[in-house]
Coordinates of C-alpha atoms in Angstrom, one line a residue:
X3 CA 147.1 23.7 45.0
X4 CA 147.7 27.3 45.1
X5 CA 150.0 28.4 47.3
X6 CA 148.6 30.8 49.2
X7 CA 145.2 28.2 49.9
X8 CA 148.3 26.1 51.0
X9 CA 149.2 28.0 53.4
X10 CA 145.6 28.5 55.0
X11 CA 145.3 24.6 55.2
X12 CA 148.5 24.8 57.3
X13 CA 147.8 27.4 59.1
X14 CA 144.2 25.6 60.0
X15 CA 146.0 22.4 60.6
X16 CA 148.2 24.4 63.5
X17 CA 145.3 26.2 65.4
X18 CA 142.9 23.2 65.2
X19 CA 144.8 20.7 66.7
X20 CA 146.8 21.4 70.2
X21 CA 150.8 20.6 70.2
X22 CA 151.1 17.4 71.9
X23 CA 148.6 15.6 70.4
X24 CA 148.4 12.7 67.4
X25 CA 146.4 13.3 64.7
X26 CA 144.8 10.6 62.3
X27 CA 143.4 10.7 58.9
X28 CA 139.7 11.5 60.1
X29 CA 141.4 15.0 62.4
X30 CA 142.8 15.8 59.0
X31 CA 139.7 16.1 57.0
X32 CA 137.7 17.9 59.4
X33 CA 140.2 20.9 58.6
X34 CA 139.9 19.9 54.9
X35 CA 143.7 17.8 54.5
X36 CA 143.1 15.1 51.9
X37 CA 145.0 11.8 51.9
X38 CA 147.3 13.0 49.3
X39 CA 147.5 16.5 51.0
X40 CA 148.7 14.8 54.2
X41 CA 151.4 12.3 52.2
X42 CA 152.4 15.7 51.1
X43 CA 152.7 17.4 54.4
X44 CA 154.8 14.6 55.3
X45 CA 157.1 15.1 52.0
X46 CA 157.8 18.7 53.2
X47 CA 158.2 18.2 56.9
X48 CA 154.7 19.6 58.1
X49 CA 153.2 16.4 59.8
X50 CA 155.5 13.5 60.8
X51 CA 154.4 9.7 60.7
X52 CA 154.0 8.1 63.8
X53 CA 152.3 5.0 62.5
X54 CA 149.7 4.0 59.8
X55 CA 147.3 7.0 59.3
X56 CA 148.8 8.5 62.7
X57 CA 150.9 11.9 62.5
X58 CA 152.4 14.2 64.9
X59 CA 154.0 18.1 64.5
X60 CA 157.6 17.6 63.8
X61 CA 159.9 18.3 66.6
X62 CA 156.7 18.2 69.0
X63 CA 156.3 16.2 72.4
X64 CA 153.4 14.1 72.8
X65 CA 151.3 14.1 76.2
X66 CA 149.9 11.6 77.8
X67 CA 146.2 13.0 78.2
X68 CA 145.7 14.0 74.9
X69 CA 147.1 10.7 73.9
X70 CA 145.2 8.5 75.8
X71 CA 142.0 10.8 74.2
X72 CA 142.9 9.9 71.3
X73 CA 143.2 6.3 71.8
X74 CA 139.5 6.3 73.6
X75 CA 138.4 7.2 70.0
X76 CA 139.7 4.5 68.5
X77 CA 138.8 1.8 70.8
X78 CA 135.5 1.1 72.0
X79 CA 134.4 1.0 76.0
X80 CA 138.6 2.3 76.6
X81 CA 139.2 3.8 80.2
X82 CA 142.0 4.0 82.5
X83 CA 141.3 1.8 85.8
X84 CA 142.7 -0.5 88.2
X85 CA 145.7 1.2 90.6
X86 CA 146.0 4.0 88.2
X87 CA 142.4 4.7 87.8
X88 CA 142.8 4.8 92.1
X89 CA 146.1 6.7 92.0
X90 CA 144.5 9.5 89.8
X91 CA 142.1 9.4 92.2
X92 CA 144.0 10.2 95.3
X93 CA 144.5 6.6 96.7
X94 CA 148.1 5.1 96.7
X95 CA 150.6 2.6 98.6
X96 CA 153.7 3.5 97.1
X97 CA 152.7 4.5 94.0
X98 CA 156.4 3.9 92.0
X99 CA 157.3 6.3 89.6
X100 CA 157.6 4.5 86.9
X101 CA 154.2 2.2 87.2
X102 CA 152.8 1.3 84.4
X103 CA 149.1 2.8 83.5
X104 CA 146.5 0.2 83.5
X105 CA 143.9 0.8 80.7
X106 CA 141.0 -1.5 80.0
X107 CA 138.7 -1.6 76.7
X108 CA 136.0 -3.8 75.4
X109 CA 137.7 -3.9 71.9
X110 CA 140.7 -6.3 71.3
X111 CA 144.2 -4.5 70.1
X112 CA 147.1 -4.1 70.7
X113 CA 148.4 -0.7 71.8
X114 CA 150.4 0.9 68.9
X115 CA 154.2 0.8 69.1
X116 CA 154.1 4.8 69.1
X117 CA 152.4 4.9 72.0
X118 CA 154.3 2.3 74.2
X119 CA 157.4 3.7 73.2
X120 CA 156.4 7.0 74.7
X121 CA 154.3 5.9 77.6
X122 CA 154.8 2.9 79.9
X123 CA 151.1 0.6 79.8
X124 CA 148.9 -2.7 79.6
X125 CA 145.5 -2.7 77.9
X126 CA 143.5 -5.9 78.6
X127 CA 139.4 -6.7 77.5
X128 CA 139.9 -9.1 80.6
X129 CA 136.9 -7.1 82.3
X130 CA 135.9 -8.3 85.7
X131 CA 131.8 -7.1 84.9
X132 CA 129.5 -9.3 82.3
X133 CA 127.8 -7.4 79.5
X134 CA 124.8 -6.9 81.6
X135 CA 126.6 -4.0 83.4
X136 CA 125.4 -0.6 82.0
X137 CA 127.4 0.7 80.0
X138 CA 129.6 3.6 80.7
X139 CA 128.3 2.7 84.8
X140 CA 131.3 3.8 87.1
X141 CA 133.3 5.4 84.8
X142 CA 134.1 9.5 84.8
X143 CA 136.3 12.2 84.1
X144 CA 138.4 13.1 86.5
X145 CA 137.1 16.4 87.9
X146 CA 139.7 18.1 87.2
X147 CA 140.0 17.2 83.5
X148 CA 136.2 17.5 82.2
X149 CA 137.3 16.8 78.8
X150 CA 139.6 14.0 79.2
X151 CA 140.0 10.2 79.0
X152 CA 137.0 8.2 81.3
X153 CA 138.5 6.6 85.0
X154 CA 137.0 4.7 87.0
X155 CA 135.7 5.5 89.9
X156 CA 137.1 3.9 93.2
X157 CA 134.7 1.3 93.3
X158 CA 135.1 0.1 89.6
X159 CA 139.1 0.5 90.3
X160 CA 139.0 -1.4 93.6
X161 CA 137.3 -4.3 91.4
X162 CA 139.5 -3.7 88.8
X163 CA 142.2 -4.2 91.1
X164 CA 141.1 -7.5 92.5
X165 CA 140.4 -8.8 89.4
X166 CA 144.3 -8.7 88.2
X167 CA 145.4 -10.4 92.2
X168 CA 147.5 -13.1 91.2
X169 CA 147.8 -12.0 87.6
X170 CA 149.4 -8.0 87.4
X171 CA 148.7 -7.3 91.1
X172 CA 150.6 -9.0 93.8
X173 CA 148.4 -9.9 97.0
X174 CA 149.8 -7.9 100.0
X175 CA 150.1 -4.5 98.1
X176 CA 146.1 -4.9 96.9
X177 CA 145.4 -5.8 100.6
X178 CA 147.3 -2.6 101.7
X179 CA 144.9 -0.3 99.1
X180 CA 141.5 -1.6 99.6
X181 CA 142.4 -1.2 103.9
X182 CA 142.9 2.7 102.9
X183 CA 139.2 2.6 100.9
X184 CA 136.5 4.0 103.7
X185 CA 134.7 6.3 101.4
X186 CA 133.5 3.9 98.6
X187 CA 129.4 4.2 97.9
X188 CA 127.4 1.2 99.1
X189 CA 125.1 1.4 96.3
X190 CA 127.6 2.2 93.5
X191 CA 129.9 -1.1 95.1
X192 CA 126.5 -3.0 95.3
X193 CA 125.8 -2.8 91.6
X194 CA 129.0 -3.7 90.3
X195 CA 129.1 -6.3 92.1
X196 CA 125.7 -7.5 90.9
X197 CA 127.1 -7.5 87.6
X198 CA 130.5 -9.2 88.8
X199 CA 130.7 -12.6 87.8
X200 CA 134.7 -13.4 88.9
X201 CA 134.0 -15.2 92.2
X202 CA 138.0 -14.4 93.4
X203 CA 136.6 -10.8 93.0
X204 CA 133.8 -10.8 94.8
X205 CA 135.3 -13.1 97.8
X206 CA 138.8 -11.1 97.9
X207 CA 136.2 -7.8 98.5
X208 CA 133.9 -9.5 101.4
X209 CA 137.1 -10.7 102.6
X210 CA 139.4 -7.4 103.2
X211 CA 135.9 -5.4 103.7
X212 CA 135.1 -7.7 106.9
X213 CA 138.7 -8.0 107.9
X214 CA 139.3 -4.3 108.1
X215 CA 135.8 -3.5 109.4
X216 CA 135.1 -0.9 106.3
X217 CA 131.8 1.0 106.1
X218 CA 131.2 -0.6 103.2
X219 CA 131.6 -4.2 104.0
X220 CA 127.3 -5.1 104.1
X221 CA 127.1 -3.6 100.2
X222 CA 129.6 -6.2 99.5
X223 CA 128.3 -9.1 101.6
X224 CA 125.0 -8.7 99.7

């Protein structure tokens, strides 16, 4: 390859792609970098391997967000939920620092090595909803983020949540965070719950919900 049409590859390769984020085989040939142009890359310290078919900038940082984009292209119905999906959403009980970020997904994997050296996190299929849920129903971008990585909304989070009581989630600290939910949507909270087959889930919510007197509590007696 000539080097000047060399150069306009790499130059392509830099502005397409923000610092921070992975890149895969598929980003690569959208800017025109063959297999063989990518190995190369690699050879003379343009791209560095962060797995099989993954690559980074040398010398560069990765971030979380567009990392976690990147993994929601690559694994089908992926979304962060659970206490980080309510966290991000402005509801915590002493949130620690170092909590790890629960992400859900309807395909089975296992996160990549890269990623969970980098970034503390679970990923689980274990959803709490059957197939008959709509798909996509109660997840969103954050509003603040348009463009990034699907959450939950608080009701999908708060049965996220209860789902994983006994499992990830110890009982008094999910009791704690659905006492501080007084805003959820009756109808959204109704409907999930419609497609919410886990019977712990759907007793722990009519449970707390009539305990604490929350607005909410018919939606989840129905």
């Amino acid at each position: 390859m000539a080097l000047t049409k060399r150069s306009s590859l790499i130059r392509r390769l830099q502005t397409a792609f923000p610092r921070g984020a992975p890149l895969d085989q598929r980003d690569l040939a959208g800017v025109g970098v063959s297999s063989a142009l990518a190995h190369h890359y690699l050879k003379s310290g343009w791209l560095t391997r962060l797995g099989r078919g993954v690559f980074m900038f040398p010398n560069d940082t990765l971030r979380q967000a567009d990392c976690l984009k990147f993994m929601a292209r690559r694994l089908r119905g992926f979304h962060v939920g659970g206490k980080t999906a309510l966290a991000w959403r402005g509801v915590r009980h002493n949130l620690p620092a170092q909590e790890p970020l629960w992400l859900w997904g309807d395909q089975k994997a296992r996160l990549p090595e890269w990623f969970l050296e980098r970034f503390r996190a679970r990923y689980t299929t274990r959803s709490p909803f059957a197939s008959s849920l709509p798909k996509g129903f109660g997840l969103q971008t954050l509003p603040e983020t348009p463009d990034g990585v699907m959450v939950s909304v608080p009701e999908r989070a708060m049965l996220e949540l209860l789902s994983e009581v006994g499992v990830h989630q110890g009982i008094e600290e999910a009791r704690h965070i659905i006492e501080s939910l007084r805003a959820l949507r009756p109808d959204v909270l109704a409907t999930l719950l419609k497609h919410c087959p886990r019977v712990k889930v759907a007793r722990l919510c009519v449970h707390w919900a009539e305990e604490f007197n929350l607005p909410w509590a018919v939606a989840a007696r129905k």
